[in-house]
Short mmCIF file of C-alpha atoms and ligand atoms in Angstrom, two decimals:
data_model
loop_
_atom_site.label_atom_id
_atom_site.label_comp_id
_atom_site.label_asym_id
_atom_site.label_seq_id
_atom_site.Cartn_x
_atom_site.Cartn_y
_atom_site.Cartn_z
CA UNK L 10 167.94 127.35 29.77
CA UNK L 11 166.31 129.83 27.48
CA UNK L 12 164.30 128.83 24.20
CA UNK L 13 167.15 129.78 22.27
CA UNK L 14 170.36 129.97 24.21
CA UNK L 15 173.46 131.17 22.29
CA UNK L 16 176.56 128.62 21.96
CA UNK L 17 179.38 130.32 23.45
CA UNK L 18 183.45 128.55 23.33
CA UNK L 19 184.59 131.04 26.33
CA UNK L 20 188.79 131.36 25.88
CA UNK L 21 190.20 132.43 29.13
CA UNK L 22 193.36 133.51 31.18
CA UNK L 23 191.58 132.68 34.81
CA UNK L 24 192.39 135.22 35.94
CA UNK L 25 190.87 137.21 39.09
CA UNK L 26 187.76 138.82 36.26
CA UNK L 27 187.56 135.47 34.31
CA UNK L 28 186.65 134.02 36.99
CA UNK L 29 183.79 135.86 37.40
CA UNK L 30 183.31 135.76 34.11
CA UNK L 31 183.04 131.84 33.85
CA UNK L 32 180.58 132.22 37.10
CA UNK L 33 178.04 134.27 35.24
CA UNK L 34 178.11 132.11 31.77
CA UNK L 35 177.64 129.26 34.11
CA UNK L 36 174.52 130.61 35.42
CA UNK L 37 173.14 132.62 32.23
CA UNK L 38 170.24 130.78 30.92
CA UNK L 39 170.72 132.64 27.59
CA UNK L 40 174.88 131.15 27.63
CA UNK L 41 175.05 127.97 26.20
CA UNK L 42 178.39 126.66 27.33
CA UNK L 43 180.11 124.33 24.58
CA UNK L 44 183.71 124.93 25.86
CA UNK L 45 186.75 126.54 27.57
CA UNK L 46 189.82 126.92 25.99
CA UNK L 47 192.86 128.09 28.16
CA UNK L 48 195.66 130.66 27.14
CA UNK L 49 198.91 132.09 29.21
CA UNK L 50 198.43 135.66 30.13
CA UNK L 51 197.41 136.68 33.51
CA UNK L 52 199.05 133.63 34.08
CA UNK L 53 201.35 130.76 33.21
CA UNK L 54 199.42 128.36 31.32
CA UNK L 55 199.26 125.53 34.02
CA UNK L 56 197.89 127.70 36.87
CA UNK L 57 195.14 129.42 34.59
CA UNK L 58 194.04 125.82 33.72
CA UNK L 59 193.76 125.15 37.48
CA UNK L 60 191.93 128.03 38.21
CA UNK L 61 189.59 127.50 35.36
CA UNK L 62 189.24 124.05 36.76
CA UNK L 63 188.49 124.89 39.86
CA UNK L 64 186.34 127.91 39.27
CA UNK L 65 183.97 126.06 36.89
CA UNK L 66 183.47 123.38 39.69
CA UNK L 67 182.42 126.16 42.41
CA UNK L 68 180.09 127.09 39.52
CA UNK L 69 178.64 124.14 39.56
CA UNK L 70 179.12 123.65 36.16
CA UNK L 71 177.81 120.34 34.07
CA UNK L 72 180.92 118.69 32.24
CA UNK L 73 182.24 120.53 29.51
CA UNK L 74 185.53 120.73 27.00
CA UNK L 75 188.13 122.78 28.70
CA UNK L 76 191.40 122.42 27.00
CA UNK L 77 195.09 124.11 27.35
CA UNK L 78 196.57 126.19 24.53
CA UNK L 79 199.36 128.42 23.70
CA UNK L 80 201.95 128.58 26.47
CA UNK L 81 203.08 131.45 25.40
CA UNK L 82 202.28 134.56 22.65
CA UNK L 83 202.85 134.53 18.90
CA UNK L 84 206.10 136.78 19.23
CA UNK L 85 206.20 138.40 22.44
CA UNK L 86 207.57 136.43 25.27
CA UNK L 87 205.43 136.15 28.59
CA UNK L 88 204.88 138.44 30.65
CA UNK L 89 201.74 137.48 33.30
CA UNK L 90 199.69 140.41 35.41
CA UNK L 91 200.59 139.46 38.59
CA UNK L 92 200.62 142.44 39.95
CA UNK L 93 196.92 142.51 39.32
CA UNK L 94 195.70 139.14 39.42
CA UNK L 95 198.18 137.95 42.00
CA UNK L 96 201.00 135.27 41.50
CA UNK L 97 198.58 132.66 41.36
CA UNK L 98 195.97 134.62 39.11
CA UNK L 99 193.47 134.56 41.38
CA UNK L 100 194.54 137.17 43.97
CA UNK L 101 195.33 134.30 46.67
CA UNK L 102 191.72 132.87 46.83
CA UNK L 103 192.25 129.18 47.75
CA UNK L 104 189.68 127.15 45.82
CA UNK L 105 189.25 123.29 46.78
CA UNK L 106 191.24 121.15 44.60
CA UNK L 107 189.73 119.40 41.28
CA UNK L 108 189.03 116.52 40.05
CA UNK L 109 187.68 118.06 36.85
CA UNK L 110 189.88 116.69 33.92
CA UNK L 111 190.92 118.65 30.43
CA UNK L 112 189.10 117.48 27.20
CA UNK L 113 190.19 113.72 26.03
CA UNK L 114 189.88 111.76 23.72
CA UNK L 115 189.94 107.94 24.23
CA UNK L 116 192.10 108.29 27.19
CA UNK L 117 194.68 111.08 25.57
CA UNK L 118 194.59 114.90 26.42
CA UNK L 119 193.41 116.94 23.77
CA UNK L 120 195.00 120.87 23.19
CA UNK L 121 193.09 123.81 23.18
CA UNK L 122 193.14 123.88 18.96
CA UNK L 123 192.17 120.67 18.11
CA UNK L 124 189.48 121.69 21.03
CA UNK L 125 188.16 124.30 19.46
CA UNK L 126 187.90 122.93 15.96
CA UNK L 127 185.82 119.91 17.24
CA UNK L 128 183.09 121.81 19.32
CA UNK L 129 182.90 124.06 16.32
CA UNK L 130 182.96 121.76 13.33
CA UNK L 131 180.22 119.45 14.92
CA UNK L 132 178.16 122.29 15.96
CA UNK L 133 174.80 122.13 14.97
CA UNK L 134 175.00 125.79 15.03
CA UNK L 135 176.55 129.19 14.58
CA UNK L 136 179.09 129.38 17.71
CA UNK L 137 180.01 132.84 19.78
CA UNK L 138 183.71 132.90 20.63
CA UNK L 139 184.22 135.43 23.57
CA UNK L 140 187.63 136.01 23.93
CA UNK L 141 188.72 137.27 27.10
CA UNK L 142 192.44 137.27 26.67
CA UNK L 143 195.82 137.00 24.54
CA UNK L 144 194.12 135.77 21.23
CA UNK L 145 196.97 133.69 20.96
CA UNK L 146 195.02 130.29 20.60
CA UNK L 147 192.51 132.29 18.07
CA UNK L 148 195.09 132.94 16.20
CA UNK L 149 196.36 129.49 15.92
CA UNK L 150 193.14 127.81 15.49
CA UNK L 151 192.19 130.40 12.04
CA UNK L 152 195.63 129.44 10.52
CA UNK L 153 195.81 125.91 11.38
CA UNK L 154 191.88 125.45 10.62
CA UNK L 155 190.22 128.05 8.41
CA UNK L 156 187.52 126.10 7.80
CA UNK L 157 185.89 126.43 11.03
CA UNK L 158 185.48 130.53 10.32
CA UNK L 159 181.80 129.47 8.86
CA UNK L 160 181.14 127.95 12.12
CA UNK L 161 181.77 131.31 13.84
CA UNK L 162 178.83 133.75 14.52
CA UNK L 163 181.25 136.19 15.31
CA UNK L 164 184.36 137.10 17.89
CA UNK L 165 183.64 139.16 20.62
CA UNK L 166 186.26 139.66 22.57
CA UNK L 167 187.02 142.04 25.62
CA UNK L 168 190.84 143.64 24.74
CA UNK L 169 191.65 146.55 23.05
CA UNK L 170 190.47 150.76 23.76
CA UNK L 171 189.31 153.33 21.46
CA UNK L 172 191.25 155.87 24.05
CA UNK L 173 193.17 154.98 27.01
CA UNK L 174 195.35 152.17 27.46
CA UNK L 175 196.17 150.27 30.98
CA UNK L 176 199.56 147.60 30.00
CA UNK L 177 200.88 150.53 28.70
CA UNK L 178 199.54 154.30 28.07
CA UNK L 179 197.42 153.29 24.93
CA UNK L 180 197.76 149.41 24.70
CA UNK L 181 195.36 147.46 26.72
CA UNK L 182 196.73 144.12 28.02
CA UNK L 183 195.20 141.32 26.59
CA UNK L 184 196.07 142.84 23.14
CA UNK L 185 199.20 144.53 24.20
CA UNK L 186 200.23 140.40 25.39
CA UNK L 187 199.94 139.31 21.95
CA UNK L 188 199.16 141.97 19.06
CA UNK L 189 200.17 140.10 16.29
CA UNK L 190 197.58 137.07 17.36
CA UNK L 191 195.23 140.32 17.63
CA UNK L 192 195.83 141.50 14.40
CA UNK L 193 195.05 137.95 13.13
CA UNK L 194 191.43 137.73 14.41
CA UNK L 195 190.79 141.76 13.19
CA UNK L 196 191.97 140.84 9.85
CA UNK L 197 190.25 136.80 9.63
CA UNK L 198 186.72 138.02 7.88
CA UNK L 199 185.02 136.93 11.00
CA UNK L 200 183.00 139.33 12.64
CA UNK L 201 184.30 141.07 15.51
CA UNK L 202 182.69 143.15 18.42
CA UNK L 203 185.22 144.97 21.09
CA UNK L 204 184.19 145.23 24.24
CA UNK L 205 187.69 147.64 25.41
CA UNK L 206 188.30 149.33 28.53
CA UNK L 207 186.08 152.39 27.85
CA UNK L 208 183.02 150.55 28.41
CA UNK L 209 185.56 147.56 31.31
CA UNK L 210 186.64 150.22 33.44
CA UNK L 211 183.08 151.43 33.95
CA UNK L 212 181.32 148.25 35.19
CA UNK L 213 182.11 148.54 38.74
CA UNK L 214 180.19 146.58 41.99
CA UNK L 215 179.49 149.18 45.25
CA UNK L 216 182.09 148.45 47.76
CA UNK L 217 179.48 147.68 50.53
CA UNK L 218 177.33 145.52 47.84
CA UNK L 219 180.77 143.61 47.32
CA UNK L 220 180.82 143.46 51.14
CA UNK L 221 177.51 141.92 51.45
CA UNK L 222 178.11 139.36 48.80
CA UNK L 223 181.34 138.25 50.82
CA UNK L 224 179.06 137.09 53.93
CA UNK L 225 175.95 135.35 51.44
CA UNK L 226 174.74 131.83 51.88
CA UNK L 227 175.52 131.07 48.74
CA UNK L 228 179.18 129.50 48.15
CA UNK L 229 179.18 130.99 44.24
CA UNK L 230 177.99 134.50 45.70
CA UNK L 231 180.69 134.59 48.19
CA UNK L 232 183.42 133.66 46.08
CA UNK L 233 181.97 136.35 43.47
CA UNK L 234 182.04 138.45 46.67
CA UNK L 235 186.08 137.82 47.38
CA UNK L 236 187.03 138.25 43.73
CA UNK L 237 184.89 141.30 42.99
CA UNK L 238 186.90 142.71 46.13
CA UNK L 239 190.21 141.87 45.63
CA UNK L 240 192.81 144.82 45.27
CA UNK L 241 194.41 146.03 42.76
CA UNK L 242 198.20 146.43 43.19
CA UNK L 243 198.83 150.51 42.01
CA UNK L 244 202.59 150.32 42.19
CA UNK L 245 206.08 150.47 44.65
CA UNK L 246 204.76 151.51 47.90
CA UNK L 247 201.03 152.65 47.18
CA UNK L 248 198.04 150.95 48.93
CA UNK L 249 196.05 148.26 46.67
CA UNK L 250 192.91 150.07 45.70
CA UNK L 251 189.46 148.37 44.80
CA UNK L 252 188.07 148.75 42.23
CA UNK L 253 184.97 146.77 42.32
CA UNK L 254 184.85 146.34 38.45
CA UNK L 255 183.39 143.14 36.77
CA UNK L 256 185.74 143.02 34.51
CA UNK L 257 185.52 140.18 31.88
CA UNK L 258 182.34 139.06 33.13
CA UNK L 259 181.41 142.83 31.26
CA UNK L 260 181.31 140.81 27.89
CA UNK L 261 179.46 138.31 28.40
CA UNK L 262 176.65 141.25 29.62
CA UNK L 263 177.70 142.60 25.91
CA UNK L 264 176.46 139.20 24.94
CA UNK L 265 173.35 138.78 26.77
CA UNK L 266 172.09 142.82 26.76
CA UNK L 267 173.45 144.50 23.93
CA UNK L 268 171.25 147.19 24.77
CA UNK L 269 172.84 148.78 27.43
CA UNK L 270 175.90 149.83 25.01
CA UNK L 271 176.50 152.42 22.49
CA UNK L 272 178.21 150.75 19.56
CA UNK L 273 179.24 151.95 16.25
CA UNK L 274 181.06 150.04 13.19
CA UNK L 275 184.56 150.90 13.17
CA UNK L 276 187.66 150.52 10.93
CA UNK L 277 189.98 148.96 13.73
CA UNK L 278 193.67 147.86 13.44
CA UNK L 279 196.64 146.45 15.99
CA UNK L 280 199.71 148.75 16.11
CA UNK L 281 202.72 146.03 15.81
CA UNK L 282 205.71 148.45 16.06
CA UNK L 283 207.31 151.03 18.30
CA UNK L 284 205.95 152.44 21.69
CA UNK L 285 202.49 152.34 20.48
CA UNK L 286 202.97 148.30 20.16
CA UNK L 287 199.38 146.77 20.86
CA UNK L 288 197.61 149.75 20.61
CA UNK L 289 194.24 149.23 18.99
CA UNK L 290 194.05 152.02 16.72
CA UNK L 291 189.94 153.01 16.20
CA UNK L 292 189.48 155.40 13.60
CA UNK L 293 186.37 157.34 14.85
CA UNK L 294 186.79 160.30 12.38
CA UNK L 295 183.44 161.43 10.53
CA UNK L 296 185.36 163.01 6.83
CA UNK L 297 188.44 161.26 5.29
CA UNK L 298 191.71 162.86 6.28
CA UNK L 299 194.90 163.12 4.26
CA UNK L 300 195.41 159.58 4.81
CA UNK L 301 192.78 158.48 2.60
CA UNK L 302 193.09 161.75 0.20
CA UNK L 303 196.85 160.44 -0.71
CA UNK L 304 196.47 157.02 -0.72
CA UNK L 305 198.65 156.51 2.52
CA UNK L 306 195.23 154.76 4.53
CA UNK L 307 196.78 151.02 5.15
CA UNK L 308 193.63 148.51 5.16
CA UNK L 309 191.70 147.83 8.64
CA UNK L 310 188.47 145.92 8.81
CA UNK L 311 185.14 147.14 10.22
CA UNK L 312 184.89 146.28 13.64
CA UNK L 313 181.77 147.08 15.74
CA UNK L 314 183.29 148.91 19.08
CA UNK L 315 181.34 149.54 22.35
CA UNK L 316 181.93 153.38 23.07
CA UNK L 317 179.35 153.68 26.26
CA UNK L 318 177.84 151.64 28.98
CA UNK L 319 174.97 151.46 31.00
CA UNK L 320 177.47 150.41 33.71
CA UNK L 321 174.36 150.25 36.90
CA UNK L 322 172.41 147.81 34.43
CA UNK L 323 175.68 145.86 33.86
CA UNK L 324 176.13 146.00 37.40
CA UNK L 325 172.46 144.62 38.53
CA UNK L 326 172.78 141.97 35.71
CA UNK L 327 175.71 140.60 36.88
CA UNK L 328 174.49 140.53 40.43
CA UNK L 329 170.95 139.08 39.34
CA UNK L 330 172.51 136.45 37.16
CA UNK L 331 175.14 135.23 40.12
CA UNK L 332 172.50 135.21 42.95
CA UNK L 333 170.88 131.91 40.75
CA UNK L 334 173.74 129.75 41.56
CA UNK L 335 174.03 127.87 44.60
C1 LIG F 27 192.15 142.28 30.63
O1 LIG F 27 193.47 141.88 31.03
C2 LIG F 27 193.38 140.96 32.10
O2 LIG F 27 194.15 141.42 33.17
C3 LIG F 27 191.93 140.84 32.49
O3 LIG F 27 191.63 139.48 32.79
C4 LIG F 27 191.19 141.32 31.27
O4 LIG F 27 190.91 140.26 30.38
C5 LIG F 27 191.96 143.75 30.97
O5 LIG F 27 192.91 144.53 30.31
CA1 LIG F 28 191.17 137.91 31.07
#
């Protein structure tokens, strides 16, 4: 582990890209692991706590807290990406059943929250949250426990676009799934970073390099390999297309090489209404506009937004950090 590893609670919706996500902050020496909280979105709750299960044991991953949360969003009801992640949210990869338990305590299962606000409260440290879906349990945990926002370094979280959207034309998914629990965590006084689709949908393996992981000697390389290649579902009667990208795993390289991103401190705030619903609105405008000049500007806190990527040393981190597992 490096001198100084950062701690990092990872809260997931495993989740074809969390997957390889929780593979890479397995094997970052610079990741300090201190727990997993698990959220409903590209799943139902159960199943993503399954595949979390099962994909932190082909990790090899030491014992850590992993925890269920919120079943379901704030507001919205469910509605899973199976259509990209599969019905079973990891595209149909079978992975060898667990016998990995959640987080107890003297015998009886402990929820995501209550999780959370342990690893952080007896931290001897600042602690990264990287949130890499519906901030639901976020949400929950900085209402129910407001105390622990001094524990927090800061929120970075991957959700959200400063232009295009994907769950809808400008609402990306993971916010678009629960805005108001997004609008919660903009607006808590910790710090946020967004790592959105314009830097996610740029982070994207070689098809024959995805290829070539699929047949390694390594088990954690080859399932990297399968989930990197899985196909995207494009719609009624249109082929599945790759699309090689990294996906979540993309914020944890935010974590570990900030340097490969342009960044800039941004007012930031959730649309909650309309067809615009989950929207992350980034105002990127140099002069004030009429907004400000006649008092309409509503309040949205600075956020600092990745713009641009470095997506080939994204790419070769990701690879380099996998190949060290076994
Ligand atoms: C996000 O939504 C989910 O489908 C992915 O896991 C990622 O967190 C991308 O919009
Ligand atoms: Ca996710």
């Amino acid at each position: 582990m490096a001198a100084n590893p950062t701690k990092v609670l990872l809260d997931v919706d495993t989740g074809v890209d969390d997957a390889l996500a929780l593979l890479f902050a397995v094997a970052h020496p610079a990741i300090d692991l201190v727990g997993v909280s698990c959220v409903a979105g590209n799943a139902a709750l159960p199943q993503v706590i399954q595949n979390t299960l099962r994909v932190l044991d082909a990790a090899g991953c030491p014992a850590v807290p992993v925890a269920g949360g919120a079943h379901r969003p704030l507001l919205n009801p469910s509605r899973d990406a199976s259509h990209v992640h599969g019905a079973d949210g990891l595209g149909g990869i079978v992975l060898p059943e667990t016998s990995r338990e959640t987080y107890r305590i003297d015998g009886a299962a402990v929820g995501a929250i209550e999780m959370m606000r342990r690893v952080l409260m007896v931290s001897d440290g600042p602690v990264t949250i990287v949130a890499l879906a519906p901030q639901t349990n976020l949400a929950l945990l900085l209402r129910a426990h407001p105390e622990v926002a001094e524990k927090i370094e800061r929120v970075l979280f991957m959700g959200g676009s400063a232009s295009v959207g994907n769950a809808t034309a400008v609402a990306e998914f993971n916010v678009w799934h629960d805005p108001e629990a997004a609008a919660i965590v903009l607006d808590s006084g910790v710090p946020t970073f967004m790592y959105g689709l314009d830097v996610f949908n740029r982070v994207a393996v070689p098809l024959q390099k995805a290829v070539e992981l699929q047949s390694s000697g390594r088990a954690a390389e080859r399932l990297a390999g399968e989930l990197i290649s899985h196909r995207m579902g494009v719609g009624a009667g249109r082929e599945p297309v790759y699309t090689g990208l990294i996906g979540d795993a993309g914020a944890l390289c935010a974590l570990v090489d900030p340097g490969a991103l342009r960044t800039a401190l941004l007012p930031v705030y959730v649309e909650l209404a309309g067809s615009t619903r989950g929207q992350t609105v980034v105002d990127r405008r140099v002069f004030p506009g009429e907004d400000s000049m006649h008092g309409l500007r509503g309040t949205a806190g600075l956020t600092e937004v990745a713009l641009e990527v470095d997506a080939d040393r994204y790419v070769d981190l990701f690879l380099g950090t996998i190949a060290t597992l076994a």
